PDB file of C-alpha atoms in Angstrom:
ATOM      1  CA  UNK A   1     -30.934 -13.956 -15.872  1.00 78.00           C
ATOM      2  CA  UNK A   2     -29.200 -15.292 -12.839  1.00 86.00           C
ATOM      3  CA  UNK A   3     -30.618 -16.521  -9.629  1.00 92.00           C
ATOM      4  CA  UNK A   4     -29.063 -14.446  -7.053  1.00 94.00           C
ATOM      5  CA  UNK A   5     -28.900 -15.244  -3.160  1.00 97.00           C
ATOM      6  CA  UNK A   6     -27.971 -12.560  -1.087  1.00 97.00           C
ATOM      7  CA  UNK A   7     -26.316 -12.423   1.985  1.00 97.00           C
ATOM      8  CA  UNK A   8     -25.791  -9.193   4.273  1.00 96.00           C
ATOM      9  CA  UNK A   9     -25.192  -8.358   7.965  1.00 96.00           C
ATOM     10  CA  UNK A  10     -27.998  -5.761   7.796  1.00 94.00           C
ATOM     11  CA  UNK A  11     -31.590  -7.280   8.121  1.00 95.00           C
ATOM     12  CA  UNK A  12     -32.895  -4.698   5.473  1.00 94.00           C
ATOM     13  CA  UNK A  13     -31.205  -6.704   2.940  1.00 94.00           C
ATOM     14  CA  UNK A  14     -34.813  -8.814   3.401  1.00 96.00           C
ATOM     15  CA  UNK A  15     -36.566  -5.555   1.467  1.00 96.00           C
ATOM     16  CA  UNK A  16     -33.943  -5.892  -1.611  1.00 94.00           C
ATOM     17  CA  UNK A  17     -34.588  -9.100  -1.499  1.00 96.00           C
ATOM     18  CA  UNK A  18     -38.496  -9.537  -1.570  1.00 96.00           C
ATOM     19  CA  UNK A  19     -38.497  -6.466  -4.487  1.00 95.00           C
ATOM     20  CA  UNK A  20     -36.311  -8.571  -6.409  1.00 93.00           C
ATOM     21  CA  UNK A  21     -38.090 -12.173  -5.733  1.00 94.00           C
ATOM     22  CA  UNK A  22     -34.757 -13.263  -4.718  1.00 96.00           C
ATOM     23  CA  UNK A  23     -33.687 -15.465  -1.233  1.00 96.00           C
ATOM     24  CA  UNK A  24     -31.437 -14.071   1.330  1.00 97.00           C
ATOM     25  CA  UNK A  25     -29.476 -14.521   4.551  1.00 97.00           C
ATOM     26  CA  UNK A  26     -28.798 -12.217   7.311  1.00 97.00           C
ATOM     27  CA  UNK A  27     -25.015 -13.099   8.354  1.00 97.00           C
ATOM     28  CA  UNK A  28     -21.651 -11.262   9.399  1.00 97.00           C
ATOM     29  CA  UNK A  29     -19.000 -11.856   6.842  1.00 97.00           C
ATOM     30  CA  UNK A  30     -16.295 -11.725   9.427  1.00 97.00           C
ATOM     31  CA  UNK A  31     -17.517 -15.185  10.712  1.00 98.00           C
ATOM     32  CA  UNK A  32     -16.882 -17.638   8.983  1.00 98.00           C
ATOM     33  CA  UNK A  33     -18.761 -20.396  10.510  1.00 98.00           C
ATOM     34  CA  UNK A  34     -21.950 -17.931   9.583  1.00 97.00           C
ATOM     35  CA  UNK A  35     -20.593 -17.814   5.726  1.00 98.00           C
ATOM     36  CA  UNK A  36     -20.031 -21.361   5.433  1.00 98.00           C
ATOM     37  CA  UNK A  37     -23.779 -22.129   6.549  1.00 98.00           C
ATOM     38  CA  UNK A  38     -25.000 -19.444   4.136  1.00 97.00           C
ATOM     39  CA  UNK A  39     -22.630 -20.931   1.202  1.00 98.00           C
ATOM     40  CA  UNK A  40     -24.356 -24.492   1.864  1.00 97.00           C
ATOM     41  CA  UNK A  41     -28.024 -22.816   2.086  1.00 97.00           C
ATOM     42  CA  UNK A  42     -27.472 -20.795  -0.919  1.00 97.00           C
ATOM     43  CA  UNK A  43     -25.696 -24.038  -3.163  1.00 97.00           C
ATOM     44  CA  UNK A  44     -28.861 -25.913  -1.783  1.00 96.00           C
ATOM     45  CA  UNK A  45     -31.522 -23.781  -2.889  1.00 94.00           C
ATOM     46  CA  UNK A  46     -30.323 -22.570  -6.123  1.00 94.00           C
ATOM     47  CA  UNK A  47     -28.739 -26.056  -6.980  1.00 93.00           C
ATOM     48  CA  UNK A  48     -25.464 -25.043  -7.227  1.00 95.00           C
ATOM     49  CA  UNK A  49     -23.087 -21.640  -7.141  1.00 97.00           C
ATOM     50  CA  UNK A  50     -21.556 -20.355 -10.320  1.00 97.00           C
ATOM     51  CA  UNK A  51     -20.417 -17.017  -9.098  1.00 98.00           C
ATOM     52  CA  UNK A  52     -19.514 -15.755  -6.115  1.00 98.00           C
ATOM     53  CA  UNK A  53     -19.219 -11.870  -5.244  1.00 97.00           C
ATOM     54  CA  UNK A  54     -17.485 -10.704  -2.199  1.00 97.00           C
ATOM     55  CA  UNK A  55     -18.742  -6.992  -1.908  1.00 93.00           C
ATOM     56  CA  UNK A  56     -18.943  -6.444   1.882  1.00 93.00           C
ATOM     57  CA  UNK A  57     -17.017  -3.460   2.772  1.00 91.00           C
ATOM     58  CA  UNK A  58     -16.552  -0.408   5.286  1.00 90.00           C
ATOM     59  CA  UNK A  59     -14.549   2.910   5.110  1.00 85.00           C
ATOM     60  CA  UNK A  60     -13.618   5.552   8.130  1.00 82.00           C
ATOM     61  CA  UNK A  61     -11.281   7.880   8.758  1.00 79.00           C
ATOM     62  CA  UNK A  62      -8.071   6.092  10.401  1.00 83.00           C
ATOM     63  CA  UNK A  63      -4.864   7.142  11.014  1.00 79.00           C
ATOM     64  CA  UNK A  64      -2.016   5.780  13.590  1.00 82.00           C
ATOM     65  CA  UNK A  65      -2.777   8.195  15.997  1.00 79.00           C
ATOM     66  CA  UNK A  66      -6.341   7.125  16.640  1.00 76.00           C
ATOM     67  CA  UNK A  67      -8.567   4.473  17.878  1.00 77.00           C
ATOM     68  CA  UNK A  68      -6.916   1.365  17.056  1.00 88.00           C
ATOM     69  CA  UNK A  69     -10.367  -0.423  17.371  1.00 90.00           C
ATOM     70  CA  UNK A  70     -11.448   1.301  14.073  1.00 87.00           C
ATOM     71  CA  UNK A  71      -8.683   0.039  12.124  1.00 91.00           C
ATOM     72  CA  UNK A  72      -9.552  -3.346  13.440  1.00 94.00           C
ATOM     73  CA  UNK A  73     -12.936  -2.935  12.636  1.00 94.00           C
ATOM     74  CA  UNK A  74     -12.268  -2.040   8.815  1.00 94.00           C
ATOM     75  CA  UNK A  75      -9.663  -4.826   9.005  1.00 95.00           C
ATOM     76  CA  UNK A  76     -12.235  -7.264   9.881  1.00 96.00           C
ATOM     77  CA  UNK A  77     -14.899  -6.467   7.111  1.00 96.00           C
ATOM     78  CA  UNK A  78     -12.707  -5.746   4.285  1.00 96.00           C
ATOM     79  CA  UNK A  79      -9.873  -7.936   5.154  1.00 96.00           C
ATOM     80  CA  UNK A  80     -11.099 -11.167   7.391  1.00 97.00           C
ATOM     81  CA  UNK A  81     -14.694 -10.725   5.624  1.00 97.00           C
ATOM     82  CA  UNK A  82     -13.397 -11.389   1.932  1.00 97.00           C
ATOM     83  CA  UNK A  83     -11.232 -14.423   3.152  1.00 97.00           C
ATOM     84  CA  UNK A  84     -14.274 -15.750   4.823  1.00 98.00           C
ATOM     85  CA  UNK A  85     -16.533 -15.444   1.864  1.00 98.00           C
ATOM     86  CA  UNK A  86     -14.457 -16.832  -0.220  1.00 97.00           C
ATOM     87  CA  UNK A  87     -13.471 -19.533   1.941  1.00 97.00           C
ATOM     88  CA  UNK A  88     -16.927 -20.598   2.721  1.00 97.00           C
ATOM     89  CA  UNK A  89     -17.614 -20.982  -1.316  1.00 97.00           C
ATOM     90  CA  UNK A  90     -14.654 -22.745  -2.258  1.00 96.00           C
ATOM     91  CA  UNK A  91     -16.185 -26.216  -2.364  1.00 95.00           C
ATOM     92  CA  UNK A  92     -18.509 -24.922  -4.670  1.00 97.00           C
ATOM     93  CA  UNK A  93     -16.406 -22.857  -6.942  1.00 96.00           C
ATOM     94  CA  UNK A  94     -13.495 -25.011  -7.943  1.00 95.00           C
ATOM     95  CA  UNK A  95     -15.176 -26.218 -11.464  1.00 94.00           C
ATOM     96  CA  UNK A  96     -14.873 -24.954 -14.928  1.00 95.00           C
ATOM     97  CA  UNK A  97     -16.161 -21.438 -15.367  1.00 95.00           C
ATOM     98  CA  UNK A  98     -17.089 -20.872 -12.183  1.00 97.00           C
ATOM     99  CA  UNK A  99     -16.190 -17.274 -10.959  1.00 98.00           C
ATOM    100  CA  UNK A 100     -15.537 -15.299  -7.815  1.00 98.00           C
ATOM    101  CA  UNK A 101     -15.195 -11.458  -7.633  1.00 98.00           C
ATOM    102  CA  UNK A 102     -13.742  -9.583  -5.213  1.00 97.00           C
ATOM    103  CA  UNK A 103     -14.572  -5.536  -4.714  1.00 93.00           C
ATOM    104  CA  UNK A 104     -11.193  -4.340  -4.010  1.00 90.00           C
ATOM    105  CA  UNK A 105     -11.763  -0.472  -5.047  1.00 87.00           C
ATOM    106  CA  UNK A 106      -8.796   1.473  -6.422  1.00 86.00           C
ATOM    107  CA  UNK A 107      -8.422   2.686  -2.608  1.00 84.00           C
ATOM    108  CA  UNK A 108      -5.925  -0.521  -2.200  1.00 88.00           C
ATOM    109  CA  UNK A 109      -3.591   0.759  -5.460  1.00 89.00           C
ATOM    110  CA  UNK A 110      -4.164   4.602  -4.733  1.00 83.00           C
ATOM    111  CA  UNK A 111      -3.231   5.995  -0.927  1.00 79.00           C
ATOM    112  CA  UNK A 112      -6.274   8.100  -0.163  1.00 77.00           C
ATOM    113  CA  UNK A 113      -6.163  10.895   2.416  1.00 75.00           C
ATOM    114  CA  UNK A 114      -6.990   9.816   6.560  1.00 77.00           C
ATOM    115  CA  UNK A 115      -7.424   6.357   5.031  1.00 82.00           C
ATOM    116  CA  UNK A 116      -5.029   4.105   6.724  1.00 88.00           C
ATOM    117  CA  UNK A 117      -7.047   1.301   7.582  1.00 92.00           C
ATOM    118  CA  UNK A 118      -9.479   1.406   4.583  1.00 90.00           C
ATOM    119  CA  UNK A 119      -5.860   1.835   1.692  1.00 91.00           C
ATOM    120  CA  UNK A 120      -4.379  -1.246   3.506  1.00 94.00           C
ATOM    121  CA  UNK A 121      -7.513  -3.620   3.821  1.00 95.00           C
ATOM    122  CA  UNK A 122      -8.261  -3.040   0.209  1.00 94.00           C
ATOM    123  CA  UNK A 123      -4.802  -3.931  -1.024  1.00 94.00           C
ATOM    124  CA  UNK A 124      -5.156  -6.725   1.295  1.00 96.00           C
ATOM    125  CA  UNK A 125      -8.246  -7.927  -1.035  1.00 96.00           C
ATOM    126  CA  UNK A 126      -6.576  -7.279  -4.052  1.00 96.00           C
ATOM    127  CA  UNK A 127      -3.518  -9.828  -2.949  1.00 95.00           C
ATOM    128  CA  UNK A 128      -6.311 -11.998  -1.776  1.00 96.00           C
ATOM    129  CA  UNK A 129      -7.976 -12.255  -4.736  1.00 96.00           C
ATOM    130  CA  UNK A 130      -4.601 -12.626  -6.902  1.00 96.00           C
ATOM    131  CA  UNK A 131      -3.715 -15.934  -4.322  1.00 96.00           C
ATOM    132  CA  UNK A 132      -6.794 -17.244  -5.165  1.00 96.00           C
ATOM    133  CA  UNK A 133      -7.110 -16.592  -8.293  1.00 95.00           C
ATOM    134  CA  UNK A 134      -3.263 -18.763  -8.033  1.00 95.00           C
ATOM    135  CA  UNK A 135      -4.904 -21.478  -6.231  1.00 94.00           C
ATOM    136  CA  UNK A 136      -7.980 -21.732  -8.748  1.00 96.00           C
ATOM    137  CA  UNK A 137      -5.348 -22.436 -11.731  1.00 94.00           C
ATOM    138  CA  UNK A 138      -6.102 -26.368 -13.040  1.00 94.00           C
ATOM    139  CA  UNK A 139      -9.593 -26.107 -11.619  1.00 96.00           C
ATOM    140  CA  UNK A 140     -11.048 -23.877 -14.549  1.00 96.00           C
ATOM    141  CA  UNK A 141     -12.442 -21.532 -12.142  1.00 97.00           C
ATOM    142  CA  UNK A 142     -10.888 -18.232 -11.828  1.00 97.00           C
ATOM    143  CA  UNK A 143     -10.887 -15.102  -9.472  1.00 97.00           C
ATOM    144  CA  UNK A 144     -11.196 -11.679 -10.482  1.00 97.00           C
ATOM    145  CA  UNK A 145     -10.821  -8.035  -9.169  1.00 97.00           C
ATOM    146  CA  UNK A 146     -13.198  -5.178  -9.454  1.00 95.00           C
ATOM    147  CA  UNK A 147     -11.209  -1.881  -8.653  1.00 93.00           C
ATOM    148  CA  UNK A 148     -13.962   1.382  -8.398  1.00 87.00           C
ATOM    149  CA  UNK A 149     -13.455   4.901  -7.511  1.00 81.00           C
ATOM    150  CA  UNK A 150     -16.148   6.329  -5.705  1.00 71.00           C
ATOM    151  CA  UNK A 151     -19.734   6.130  -6.754  1.00 63.00           C
ATOM    152  CA  UNK A 152     -23.093   6.729  -5.007  1.00 62.00           C
ATOM    153  CA  UNK A 153     -23.440   3.849  -2.125  1.00 65.00           C
ATOM    154  CA  UNK A 154     -24.807   3.625   1.493  1.00 64.00           C
ATOM    155  CA  UNK A 155     -20.709   3.430   2.319  1.00 63.00           C
ATOM    156  CA  UNK A 156     -20.146   6.786   0.233  1.00 61.00           C
ATOM    157  CA  UNK A 157     -23.373   8.590   1.532  1.00 57.00           C
ATOM    158  CA  UNK A 158     -22.444   7.887   5.241  1.00 55.00           C
ATOM    159  CA  UNK A 159     -18.423   8.877   4.568  1.00 56.00           C
ATOM    160  CA  UNK A 160     -19.028  11.822   2.928  1.00 55.00           C
ATOM    161  CA  UNK A 161     -21.407  13.640   5.782  1.00 54.00           C
ATOM    162  CA  UNK A 162     -17.794  13.637   7.881  1.00 55.00           C
ATOM    163  CA  UNK A 163     -15.762  17.010   8.236  1.00 51.00           C
ATOM    164  CA  UNK A 164     -12.876  15.731   6.308  1.00 52.00           C
ATOM    165  CA  UNK A 165     -14.589  14.963   3.252  1.00 57.00           C
ATOM    166  CA  UNK A 166     -16.739  18.056   3.062  1.00 55.00           C
ATOM    167  CA  UNK A 167     -13.234  20.125   3.367  1.00 53.00           C
ATOM    168  CA  UNK A 168     -11.693  18.260   0.771  1.00 56.00           C
ATOM    169  CA  UNK A 169     -14.562  18.364  -1.667  1.00 58.00           C
ATOM    170  CA  UNK A 170     -14.106  22.341  -1.798  1.00 54.00           C
ATOM    171  CA  UNK A 171     -10.105  21.908  -2.505  1.00 56.00           C
ATOM    172  CA  UNK A 172      -9.952  22.059  -6.206  1.00 54.00           C
ATOM    173  CA  UNK A 173      -7.022  19.573  -6.304  1.00 52.00           C
ATOM    174  CA  UNK A 174      -9.074  17.001  -5.045  1.00 54.00           C
ATOM    175  CA  UNK A 175     -12.815  17.905  -6.132  1.00 53.00           C
ATOM    176  CA  UNK A 176     -12.763  15.815  -9.401  1.00 50.00           C
ATOM    177  CA  UNK A 177     -11.120  12.775  -7.610  1.00 48.00           C
ATOM    178  CA  UNK A 178     -14.254  12.814  -5.328  1.00 51.00           C
ATOM    179  CA  UNK A 179     -16.413  13.360  -7.965  1.00 57.00           C
ATOM    180  CA  UNK A 180     -19.863  11.412  -7.593  1.00 62.00           C
ATOM    181  CA  UNK A 181     -20.294   8.792 -10.009  1.00 71.00           C
ATOM    182  CA  UNK A 182     -23.710   6.852 -10.796  1.00 79.00           C
ATOM    183  CA  UNK A 183     -23.744   3.524  -9.166  1.00 83.00           C
ATOM    184  CA  UNK A 184     -25.239   1.952 -12.020  1.00 87.00           C
ATOM    185  CA  UNK A 185     -21.791   2.635 -13.583  1.00 88.00           C
ATOM    186  CA  UNK A 186     -20.351   0.527 -11.168  1.00 87.00           C
ATOM    187  CA  UNK A 187     -22.733  -2.180 -11.568  1.00 90.00           C
ATOM    188  CA  UNK A 188     -22.034  -2.151 -15.362  1.00 93.00           C
ATOM    189  CA  UNK A 189     -18.154  -2.871 -14.252  1.00 93.00           C
ATOM    190  CA  UNK A 190     -19.574  -5.641 -12.046  1.00 94.00           C
ATOM    191  CA  UNK A 191     -21.400  -7.534 -14.965  1.00 95.00           C
ATOM    192  CA  UNK A 192     -18.377  -6.663 -17.193  1.00 95.00           C
ATOM    193  CA  UNK A 193     -16.219  -8.420 -14.962  1.00 97.00           C
ATOM    194  CA  UNK A 194     -18.502 -11.383 -14.092  1.00 97.00           C
ATOM    195  CA  UNK A 195     -19.865 -11.950 -17.974  1.00 96.00           C
ATOM    196  CA  UNK A 196     -15.981 -12.013 -19.367  1.00 96.00           C
ATOM    197  CA  UNK A 197     -14.403 -14.153 -16.195  1.00 97.00           C
ATOM    198  CA  UNK A 198     -11.747 -11.011 -16.189  1.00 96.00           C
ATOM    199  CA  UNK A 199      -8.863 -10.834 -13.775  1.00 96.00           C
ATOM    200  CA  UNK A 200      -8.721  -7.223 -13.611  1.00 96.00           C
ATOM    201  CA  UNK A 201     -12.073  -4.717 -14.096  1.00 95.00           C
ATOM    202  CA  UNK A 202     -11.475  -0.953 -13.415  1.00 92.00           C
ATOM    203  CA  UNK A 203     -14.201   1.588 -13.072  1.00 89.00           C
ATOM    204  CA  UNK A 204     -13.952   4.210 -14.530  1.00 82.00           C
ATOM    205  CA  UNK A 205     -12.153   2.720 -17.517  1.00 83.00           C
ATOM    206  CA  UNK A 206      -9.396   5.090 -17.174  1.00 82.00           C
ATOM    207  CA  UNK A 207      -8.830   4.345 -13.544  1.00 82.00           C
ATOM    208  CA  UNK A 208      -6.620   1.456 -15.110  1.00 87.00           C
ATOM    209  CA  UNK A 209      -3.713   3.639 -15.475  1.00 84.00           C
ATOM    210  CA  UNK A 210      -3.316   3.499 -11.658  1.00 82.00           C
ATOM    211  CA  UNK A 211      -2.649  -0.148 -11.854  1.00 84.00           C
ATOM    212  CA  UNK A 212      -0.099  -0.101 -14.624  1.00 85.00           C
ATOM    213  CA  UNK A 213       1.774   2.945 -13.150  1.00 85.00           C
ATOM    214  CA  UNK A 214       1.430   2.989  -9.279  1.00 81.00           C
ATOM    215  CA  UNK A 215       4.632   4.423  -8.714  1.00 82.00           C
ATOM    216  CA  UNK A 216       3.525   7.691 -10.608  1.00 85.00           C
ATOM    217  CA  UNK A 217       0.155   7.779  -9.023  1.00 79.00           C
ATOM    218  CA  UNK A 218       2.119   7.640  -5.813  1.00 78.00           C
ATOM    219  CA  UNK A 219       4.038  10.360  -6.627  1.00 82.00           C
ATOM    220  CA  UNK A 220       1.359  12.792  -7.681  1.00 78.00           C
ATOM    221  CA  UNK A 221      -0.511  11.523  -4.870  1.00 75.00           C
ATOM    222  CA  UNK A 222       2.204  12.924  -2.333  1.00 77.00           C
ATOM    223  CA  UNK A 223       2.469  15.976  -4.222  1.00 76.00           C
ATOM    224  CA  UNK A 224      -1.158  16.747  -3.555  1.00 70.00           C
ATOM    225  CA  UNK A 225      -0.767  15.906  -0.372  1.00 70.00           C
ATOM    226  CA  UNK A 226       2.048  18.246   0.582  1.00 71.00           C
ATOM    227  CA  UNK A 227      -0.254  21.150  -1.078  1.00 68.00           C
ATOM    228  CA  UNK A 228      -3.527  20.212   1.024  1.00 65.00           C
ATOM    229  CA  UNK A 229      -1.413  19.293   4.175  1.00 67.00           C
ATOM    230  CA  UNK A 230      -3.110  22.110   6.254  1.00 66.00           C
ATOM    231  CA  UNK A 231      -6.772  21.183   5.386  1.00 64.00           C
ATOM    232  CA  UNK A 232      -5.889  17.227   5.974  1.00 65.00           C
ATOM    233  CA  UNK A 233      -4.396  18.534   9.431  1.00 66.00           C
ATOM    234  CA  UNK A 234      -7.800  20.580  10.224  1.00 66.00           C
ATOM    235  CA  UNK A 235     -10.009  17.959   8.799  1.00 65.00           C
ATOM    236  CA  UNK A 236      -8.355  15.197  11.028  1.00 65.00           C
ATOM    237  CA  UNK A 237      -8.402  17.264  14.105  1.00 68.00           C
ATOM    238  CA  UNK A 238     -12.210  18.082  13.278  1.00 65.00           C
ATOM    239  CA  UNK A 239     -13.251  14.833  12.759  1.00 62.00           C
ATOM    240  CA  UNK A 240     -11.693  13.637  15.790  1.00 65.00           C
ATOM    241  CA  UNK A 241     -13.591  16.244  17.971  1.00 66.00           C
ATOM    242  CA  UNK A 242     -16.914  15.073  16.196  1.00 62.00           C
ATOM    243  CA  UNK A 243     -16.300  11.397  17.874  1.00 59.00           C
TER     244      UNK A 243
END
């Protein structure tokens, strides 16, 4: 029953919007001016803004040694993009029962192999959401964090074609961690978060353990990495050659 307004950098957002019968605008989350204009247009068309979902995100293989521009590009979308989305909508959401949801990913808690920029940017997004929630105290509004594991998505479809993903998918230690999950589960989690105005929502639900026991998860990740180090090194080398 919600009235939606979609904003995406990809012009194909028009196809989704037309199929759903909703309004949209093509804009870049890394550009604050574009996002502020988008928020003003959305509020004008809908009469107000009750819920903001900061969902834009990208991923790529990054290490301390590869192209720094790749890191900057991920950071600009996953960090600056989240801030710009919230900042642009802030004048409209400081009111009772209004809500912001940041899609931050479990990658912000559990370090993923060969994903330095993604890990750092998603950890930053979690702290942005928590800081936003503090700023909204006393207004009646809240800001929540959506912590997703891997689900079928355009980003996932693109990333899984890479050499590291193909190699790691065949490693028994990582096979379950890279299990593809129906995108509907992610959407259901998002709806739960919005309806309940939740501060934290983990999908799948058991992944909440990562948030409560990050030290344990970090230790397990390091042990796994020692075992698959030869695979990870080969994956990184082949990926860089492909680029």
